[in-house]
Amino acid sequence: MENNTESNVIIEAQNVTRTFWMGEVEVRALRDVSLKIKRGEFVAIMGSSGSGKSTFLNQLGLLDIPTSGTIIIDSVDTSRMSEKEKGEFRLRNLGYVFQDYALLPELSAIENVYLSLMMQGKNKEECQKAASAMLIAVGLEDRLKQLPSKMSGGQQQRVSIARALAHKPRVLFADEPCANLDSTASKQVLELFRKFNKEEEQTIVMVTHEDWHVEYVDRIIRLKDGVLE
Amino acid sequence: MTLIFLQIVLFSSILGGVTIQFNKLMVDYQTGNLVIEPSEEEKYIENTSSLQKKIEGLPEVIGSSARLRNSGVISYQGKEVGTAIYGIDAGDESLVTHLESAMIDGEFISRLDRGEIILGREVSGGYGALMESKSLGGVEVGDTVDVKIEGINREFRVKGIYSTLYSNTDSSAYVNKADMEEIIGVKNRANEIAVKTTSDINEGDARMKLLSLGIKEEVRTWHEFAGMLKTIENTLTMLRNVFSAIGLLIAFVIIFVVIYVNIVNKKRQIGVQKAIGIDQKVIVNSFVIQAMLYAFIGIMLGYLIMHYIISPYTITHPIQIAVGPISLILENFEALSRAVLLFLAAVIGSFIPAYKLSKKGLLELIWGK
């Protein structure tokens, strides 16, 4: 029973501390945070501004290196990885959705989506097929060749979600994905997350500060002053 | 990039054009393509008429002009100018140089003229002479000047004044060869024979042809007479290289700054690419390739503008400068070397900032922390 439970854990943070220096002032953004996230779980990290929620997401998503502590993803201790190995791990196993979409402006929607697939060594045809399937899944079948600048914020965020999910990552990290969207577009994004979470058992870790987002998630992790509440 | 390429090759072409023009002036108004001079211990070439006949028998030779050259003093209304005075056969000279067409006042001397002289504008003064103070102060056609050669004084009527823009020639004077022979007491001799060859043979080969006729005298190509011109040419070449180097340095800095700013503006984009796992090498390469593409397009555009617009235009509408009309010719080697250097500047200028930025941490790139 214990083994089953352990194999269900996809992310484990062990005593994660992250300290920043602002001039001569030491800012402890995270203090000895430990938690486990199960496979297929949709988790929201919440907290007030400055509580350390984005910093925590960056540690879990291997975008930053904790000052101390360990992040284990799918039984892999990431603290032993080199930067190059982490890059490769992110490319193949993790997906990211950023607050400001972070699409490459020169590339069309489909090109933005298949870029990471191409980097995995897949051929162009495979990439295009997978990318268009994912864009259709997020409801952008009529925008495949459109540049980001010609799309609304909600549409751009959906391209960003398609990009993050096209390579079927083990975990999707989303940092305030609805912060720049109106409530209708926000709902569409959250419903998409919910859909992929339910239908594909996609593990999702999302940072948000909107209370109404909680109805879409399975669990809420609250942070205050860098510690779990 | 197009403008930078044009700036580098344009300046270089102008200096190249000046050099070509200097050489052209010397060939057209003084040396012809080849010059025969007496062998080392001799003062004169003997029996010039038969030698000329022999030379002119070659199909590659258009004409030859045997000249008696002496330094003399020309006086006019109390002013004196020391200068080189040539005794020429007017008909022969016209086959070798363009002196006849360089007359700006009066006429060229003819074979039958005696006691007449033509003066370069620097000797006569006026007519845009550059060294007015060293001239006779404004001699006009029809005036009489006193000429002193080897201690003998003789009066000559000024028949014409010429301007070639070649200072050596413009600082000289020409009289009929028969007059000169009479003054210095020689016959059928010359200090030099200038030879004009057809354009389909180079001077080196033409020289060999002349030597194969059994000529004992020294046969030199005009290049050997460049002397001062060579110094000017070397100076211009040096200037050309210095300006090209400065141009390239400016090009490098401009390209570096443009690409650096471009990359700094895409800092977050680089961060996102790194975050989603795109290899650092791929990110750097994408910027380098982008810069290479811009450089290639810019250079090609510059080359096409120069090759198909500027060069042909300046050939039909030469630029007038002090030494005469010049055309801007783009030499392929020059274009290629400048293009390669600009291309390298683009590669280095893009690689350094792209590499530096892509090495930064994700947090700094994405969130500026």
Short mmCIF file of C-alpha atoms in Angstrom, two decimals, chain A residues 46-47 221-225 227-229:
data_model
loop_
_atom_site.label_atom_id
_atom_site.label_comp_id
_atom_site.label_asym_id
_atom_site.label_seq_id
_atom_site.Cartn_x
_atom_site.Cartn_y
_atom_site.Cartn_z
CA MET A 46 -1.78 30.26 -3.63
CA GLY A 47 -0.72 33.01 -1.36
CA ILE A 221 -1.18 24.66 -1.39
CA ARG A 222 -1.03 27.90 0.52
CA LEU A 223 2.19 29.73 1.18
CA LYS A 224 2.78 32.58 3.56
CA ASP A 225 6.14 34.27 4.01
CA VAL A 227 6.40 28.59 4.44
CA LEU A 228 3.45 26.27 3.90
CA GLU A 229 0.34 27.29 5.77
#
